[in-house]
PDB file of C-alpha atoms in Angstrom:
ATOM      1  CA  MET A 266      30.427 -69.604   9.690  1.00 50.00           C
ATOM      2  CA  THR A 267      32.528 -67.800  11.949  1.00 50.00           C
ATOM      3  CA  ALA A 268      34.203 -65.995   9.045  1.00 50.00           C
ATOM      4  CA  ALA A 269      30.771 -64.697   8.059  1.00 49.00           C
ATOM      5  CA  ALA A 270      29.933 -63.372  11.358  1.00 48.00           C
ATOM      6  CA  PRO A 271      32.619 -60.514  11.587  1.00 52.00           C
ATOM      7  CA  GLY A 272      31.166 -59.218   8.078  1.00 53.00           C
ATOM      8  CA  ILE A 273      27.552 -58.799   9.513  1.00 53.00           C
ATOM      9  CA  PRO A 274      28.274 -55.958  11.946  1.00 56.00           C
ATOM     10  CA  GLY A 275      30.338 -54.399   9.108  1.00 53.00           C
ATOM     11  CA  LEU A 276      27.533 -54.466   6.800  1.00 43.00           C
ATOM     12  CA  ARG A 277      25.016 -53.283   9.211  1.00 47.00           C
ATOM     13  CA  LYS A 278      27.493 -50.079   9.827  1.00 48.00           C
ATOM     14  CA  ALA A 279      27.719 -49.456   6.117  1.00 42.00           C
ATOM     15  CA  ALA A 280      23.848 -49.716   5.684  1.00 39.00           C
ATOM     16  CA  ALA A 281      23.567 -47.415   8.872  1.00 41.00           C
ATOM     17  CA  ALA A 282      25.897 -45.010   7.273  1.00 40.00           C
ATOM     18  CA  VAL A 283      24.126 -45.173   3.829  1.00 36.00           C
ATOM     19  CA  LEU A 284      20.689 -44.554   5.433  1.00 36.00           C
ATOM     20  CA  ALA A 285      21.897 -41.758   7.552  1.00 39.00           C
ATOM     21  CA  LEU A 286      23.595 -39.845   4.464  1.00 38.00           C
ATOM     22  CA  GLY A 287      20.255 -40.688   2.462  1.00 38.00           C
ATOM     23  CA  LEU A 288      18.325 -38.965   5.360  1.00 35.00           C
ATOM     24  CA  SER A 289      20.425 -35.815   5.716  1.00 36.00           C
ATOM     25  CA  ALA A 290      20.303 -35.301   1.880  1.00 35.00           C
ATOM     26  CA  ALA A 291      16.548 -35.604   2.023  1.00 34.00           C
ATOM     27  CA  LEU A 292      16.344 -33.204   4.995  1.00 33.00           C
ATOM     28  CA  ALA A 293      18.585 -30.765   3.539  1.00 34.00           C
ATOM     29  CA  ALA A 294      16.514 -30.791   0.291  1.00 34.00           C
ATOM     30  CA  CYS A 295      13.276 -30.428   2.394  1.00 35.00           C
ATOM     31  CA  SER A 296      14.760 -27.280   4.411  1.00 35.00           C
ATOM     32  CA  GLY A 297      17.332 -25.827   1.946  1.00 37.00           C
ATOM     33  CA  ASP A 298      14.952 -22.570   1.391  1.00 39.00           C
ATOM     34  CA  GLY A 299      14.676 -21.921   5.040  1.00 39.00           C
ATOM     35  CA  GLY A 300      12.287 -24.500   6.587  1.00 37.00           C
ATOM     36  CA  GLY A 301      10.337 -25.780   3.281  1.00 37.00           C
ATOM     37  CA  LYS A 302       8.619 -22.689   2.297  1.00 43.00           C
ATOM     38  CA  GLY A 303      10.632 -19.545   3.865  1.00 47.00           C
ATOM     39  CA  GLY A 304      12.041 -18.954   0.487  1.00 67.00           C
ATOM     40  CA  SER A 305       8.875 -18.625  -0.961  1.00 87.00           C
ATOM     41  CA  ASP A 306       7.311 -16.009   1.518  1.00 94.00           C
ATOM     42  CA  PRO A 307       6.970 -12.338   0.540  1.00 97.00           C
ATOM     43  CA  LYS A 308       9.447  -9.995   2.252  1.00 97.00           C
ATOM     44  CA  LEU A 309       7.827  -6.726   2.032  1.00 98.00           C
ATOM     45  CA  SER A 310       9.273  -3.226   2.738  1.00 98.00           C
ATOM     46  CA  VAL A 311       7.926   0.343   1.760  1.00 98.00           C
ATOM     47  CA  THR A 312       9.991   3.284   0.459  1.00 97.00           C
ATOM     48  CA  GLY A 313       9.311   6.634  -1.114  1.00 97.00           C
ATOM     49  CA  ALA A 314       6.085   7.249   0.521  1.00 97.00           C
ATOM     50  CA  TYR A 315       4.391  10.627   0.573  1.00 98.00           C
ATOM     51  CA  VAL A 316       1.154  12.640   0.247  1.00 97.00           C
ATOM     52  CA  SER A 317       0.785  15.388  -2.002  1.00 96.00           C
ATOM     53  CA  GLN A 318      -0.807  18.536  -0.324  1.00 96.00           C
ATOM     54  CA  PRO A 319      -4.351  18.518  -1.551  1.00 94.00           C
ATOM     55  CA  PRO A 320      -5.802  21.347  -3.484  1.00 89.00           C
ATOM     56  CA  MET A 321      -9.173  20.730  -1.890  1.00 85.00           C
ATOM     57  CA  THR A 322      -9.926  19.887   1.750  1.00 89.00           C
ATOM     58  CA  ASP A 323     -11.764  16.607   1.229  1.00 92.00           C
ATOM     59  CA  MET A 324      -9.485  14.664  -0.998  1.00 95.00           C
ATOM     60  CA  ALA A 325      -5.685  13.672  -1.397  1.00 96.00           C
ATOM     61  CA  ALA A 326      -3.556  11.275  -3.257  1.00 96.00           C
ATOM     62  CA  GLY A 327      -0.810   8.913  -1.786  1.00 97.00           C
ATOM     63  CA  TYR A 328       2.318   7.470  -3.435  1.00 97.00           C
ATOM     64  CA  LEU A 329       4.718   4.753  -2.405  1.00 98.00           C
ATOM     65  CA  THR A 330       6.796   1.773  -3.255  1.00 98.00           C
ATOM     66  CA  VAL A 331       6.320  -1.752  -1.881  1.00 98.00           C
ATOM     67  CA  ARG A 332       9.262  -3.753  -2.453  1.00 98.00           C
ATOM     68  CA  ASN A 333       9.073  -7.590  -2.290  1.00 98.00           C
ATOM     69  CA  ALA A 334      12.423  -9.115  -1.588  1.00 97.00           C
ATOM     70  CA  GLY A 335      10.797 -12.710  -1.070  1.00 96.00           C
ATOM     71  CA  GLY A 336      10.323 -15.518  -3.421  1.00 95.00           C
ATOM     72  CA  GLY A 337       6.402 -15.382  -3.049  1.00 97.00           C
ATOM     73  CA  ALA A 338       3.792 -12.798  -4.346  1.00 97.00           C
ATOM     74  CA  ASP A 339       1.633 -11.002  -2.058  1.00 98.00           C
ATOM     75  CA  GLU A 340      -1.214  -8.272  -2.465  1.00 98.00           C
ATOM     76  CA  LEU A 341      -1.679  -4.746  -0.997  1.00 98.00           C
ATOM     77  CA  THR A 342      -5.295  -5.120  -0.045  1.00 98.00           C
ATOM     78  CA  SER A 343      -6.139  -1.813   1.739  1.00 98.00           C
ATOM     79  CA  VAL A 344      -4.828   1.001   3.478  1.00 98.00           C
ATOM     80  CA  THR A 345      -5.732   2.925   6.575  1.00 98.00           C
ATOM     81  CA  THR A 346      -4.927   6.354   8.079  1.00 98.00           C
ATOM     82  CA  PRO A 347      -6.475   8.589  10.532  1.00 97.00           C
ATOM     83  CA  LEU A 348      -6.233  11.474   7.947  1.00 97.00           C
ATOM     84  CA  ALA A 349      -9.148   9.886   5.889  1.00 97.00           C
ATOM     85  CA  SER A 350     -12.067   7.930   6.565  1.00 97.00           C
ATOM     86  CA  GLU A 351     -11.593   6.000   3.204  1.00 97.00           C
ATOM     87  CA  VAL A 352      -8.563   5.094   1.254  1.00 98.00           C
ATOM     88  CA  THR A 353      -9.001   3.330  -2.081  1.00 98.00           C
ATOM     89  CA  LEU A 354      -6.618   1.737  -4.318  1.00 98.00           C
ATOM     90  CA  HIS A 355      -6.683   2.958  -8.086  1.00 97.00           C
ATOM     91  CA  THR A 356      -4.815   1.858 -11.234  1.00 96.00           C
ATOM     92  CA  THR A 357      -4.496   4.273 -14.125  1.00 92.00           C
ATOM     93  CA  LYS A 358      -4.170   3.052 -17.823  1.00 88.00           C
ATOM     94  CA  GLY A 359      -3.557   6.065 -20.180  1.00 87.00           C
ATOM     95  CA  THR A 360      -6.078   8.613 -18.834  1.00 88.00           C
ATOM     96  CA  ARG A 361      -8.483   6.389 -17.314  1.00 93.00           C
ATOM     97  CA  MET A 362      -8.439   5.877 -13.524  1.00 93.00           C
ATOM     98  CA  LYS A 363     -10.014   2.747 -11.948  1.00 95.00           C
ATOM     99  CA  GLN A 364     -10.575   1.716  -8.489  1.00 97.00           C
ATOM    100  CA  VAL A 365      -9.313  -1.833  -7.934  1.00 97.00           C
ATOM    101  CA  SER A 366      -9.883  -4.142  -4.570  1.00 97.00           C
ATOM    102  CA  SER A 367      -5.893  -5.024  -4.444  1.00 97.00           C
ATOM    103  CA  LEU A 368      -2.540  -4.419  -6.154  1.00 98.00           C
ATOM    104  CA  GLU A 369      -0.265  -7.267  -6.680  1.00 97.00           C
ATOM    105  CA  VAL A 370       3.196  -7.288  -5.198  1.00 98.00           C
ATOM    106  CA  PRO A 371       5.071  -9.867  -7.353  1.00 97.00           C
ATOM    107  CA  ALA A 372       7.995 -11.959  -6.069  1.00 97.00           C
ATOM    108  CA  ASN A 373      11.303 -10.357  -6.226  1.00 97.00           C
ATOM    109  CA  ASP A 374       9.815  -7.070  -7.630  1.00 98.00           C
ATOM    110  CA  ARG A 375       7.741  -4.367  -6.524  1.00 97.00           C
ATOM    111  CA  VAL A 376       4.638  -2.019  -7.092  1.00 97.00           C
ATOM    112  CA  GLU A 377       5.123   1.373  -7.500  1.00 97.00           C
ATOM    113  CA  LEU A 378       2.330   3.892  -6.803  1.00 97.00           C
ATOM    114  CA  SER A 379       3.276   7.180  -8.606  1.00 95.00           C
ATOM    115  CA  THR A 380       1.799  10.352 -10.040  1.00 91.00           C
ATOM    116  CA  GLY A 381      -0.026   9.538 -13.187  1.00 89.00           C
ATOM    117  CA  GLY A 382       0.016   5.716 -12.439  1.00 93.00           C
ATOM    118  CA  ASP A 383      -1.346   3.551  -9.612  1.00 96.00           C
ATOM    119  CA  HIS A 384      -1.855   5.431  -6.304  1.00 97.00           C
ATOM    120  CA  LEU A 385      -3.992   6.074  -3.228  1.00 98.00           C
ATOM    121  CA  MET A 386      -7.257   8.170  -2.992  1.00 97.00           C
ATOM    122  CA  LEU A 387      -7.955   9.413   0.624  1.00 97.00           C
ATOM    123  CA  THR A 388     -11.278  10.776   0.806  1.00 97.00           C
ATOM    124  CA  ASN A 389     -13.307  12.385   3.461  1.00 96.00           C
ATOM    125  CA  LEU A 390     -10.208  13.948   5.026  1.00 97.00           C
ATOM    126  CA  SER A 391     -10.094  14.893   8.867  1.00 96.00           C
ATOM    127  CA  HIS A 392      -8.266  17.924   7.961  1.00 95.00           C
ATOM    128  CA  ARG A 393      -6.179  19.378   5.130  1.00 95.00           C
ATOM    129  CA  PRO A 394      -2.695  18.371   5.830  1.00 95.00           C
ATOM    130  CA  LYS A 395       0.094  20.790   5.528  1.00 95.00           C
ATOM    131  CA  VAL A 396       3.531  20.513   3.919  1.00 97.00           C
ATOM    132  CA  GLY A 397       5.942  19.137   6.287  1.00 96.00           C
ATOM    133  CA  GLU A 398       3.311  17.006   8.602  1.00 97.00           C
ATOM    134  CA  LYS A 399       3.581  13.464   8.891  1.00 97.00           C
ATOM    135  CA  VAL A 400       0.473  10.974   8.376  1.00 97.00           C
ATOM    136  CA  SER A 401       0.626   7.609   9.689  1.00 98.00           C
ATOM    137  CA  PHE A 402      -0.648   4.804   7.208  1.00 98.00           C
ATOM    138  CA  THR A 403      -0.942   1.117   7.810  1.00 98.00           C
ATOM    139  CA  LEU A 404      -0.653  -0.917   4.888  1.00 98.00           C
ATOM    140  CA  HIS A 405      -2.630  -4.353   4.681  1.00 98.00           C
ATOM    141  CA  PHE A 406      -1.621  -7.446   2.744  1.00 98.00           C
ATOM    142  CA  ALA A 407      -3.320 -10.628   1.714  1.00 98.00           C
ATOM    143  CA  THR A 408      -0.663 -12.655   3.491  1.00 97.00           C
ATOM    144  CA  SER A 409       1.989 -10.724   5.063  1.00 97.00           C
ATOM    145  CA  ALA A 410       1.633  -8.792   8.524  1.00 97.00           C
ATOM    146  CA  PRO A 411       0.578  -4.945   8.077  1.00 98.00           C
ATOM    147  CA  ILE A 412       3.240  -2.498   7.766  1.00 98.00           C
ATOM    148  CA  GLU A 413       3.014   0.985   9.649  1.00 98.00           C
ATOM    149  CA  ILE A 414       4.731   3.949   8.135  1.00 98.00           C
ATOM    150  CA  LYS A 415       4.872   7.735   8.776  1.00 98.00           C
ATOM    151  CA  VAL A 416       4.287   9.687   5.510  1.00 97.00           C
ATOM    152  CA  PRO A 417       5.404  13.029   4.870  1.00 98.00           C
ATOM    153  CA  VAL A 418       3.118  15.671   3.172  1.00 98.00           C
ATOM    154  CA  GLU A 419       5.009  17.092   0.336  1.00 97.00           C
ATOM    155  CA  PRO A 420       4.093  20.231  -2.114  1.00 96.00           C
ATOM    156  CA  THR A 421       1.727  19.473  -4.913  1.00 92.00           C
ATOM    157  CA  THR A 422       4.244  20.179  -7.318  1.00 91.00           C
ATOM    158  CA  TYR A 423       6.560  17.561  -5.514  1.00 93.00           C
ATOM    159  CA  ARG A 424       8.134  15.055  -8.046  1.00 89.00           C
ATOM    160  CA  PRO A 425      10.510  12.163  -6.226  1.00 88.00           C
ATOM    161  CA  LYS A 426      14.120  11.774  -7.461  1.00 80.00           C
ATOM    162  CA  ASP A 427      14.921   8.115  -8.755  1.00 61.00           C
TER     163      ASP A 427
END
């Protein structure tokens, strides 16, 4: 029996090592993407934002691109600005414009609001903005924190470069 006794501590050490290795692998699998869900969170940014100088005093259009570098989708649910008492989201299919309650921002993709396509409609303007003026916008999302941006007013004929 004395010969078997030294083997038991060795067996315990081996079992502890296997258990530790197994736990390490399990923890790594659970947190490999940044804590379990970090890789599936949206990571939003806004580029190319502008407002066309409105031809009328009570309505303007806004354009921008929301990029999502994250692995989870989000939705643009609303936009607020001191320039207008109401901002609505619109899609355009062919020649038909339709107001929508939100615009999807797919994972690892973008939603582009551009002339002739999806866009913002600003109504009941506080004043008619001039070219060169900067307008504050706050973009609100279903899951992400709001994003605040300063948007330049561009001439009605402005077309952004790719």
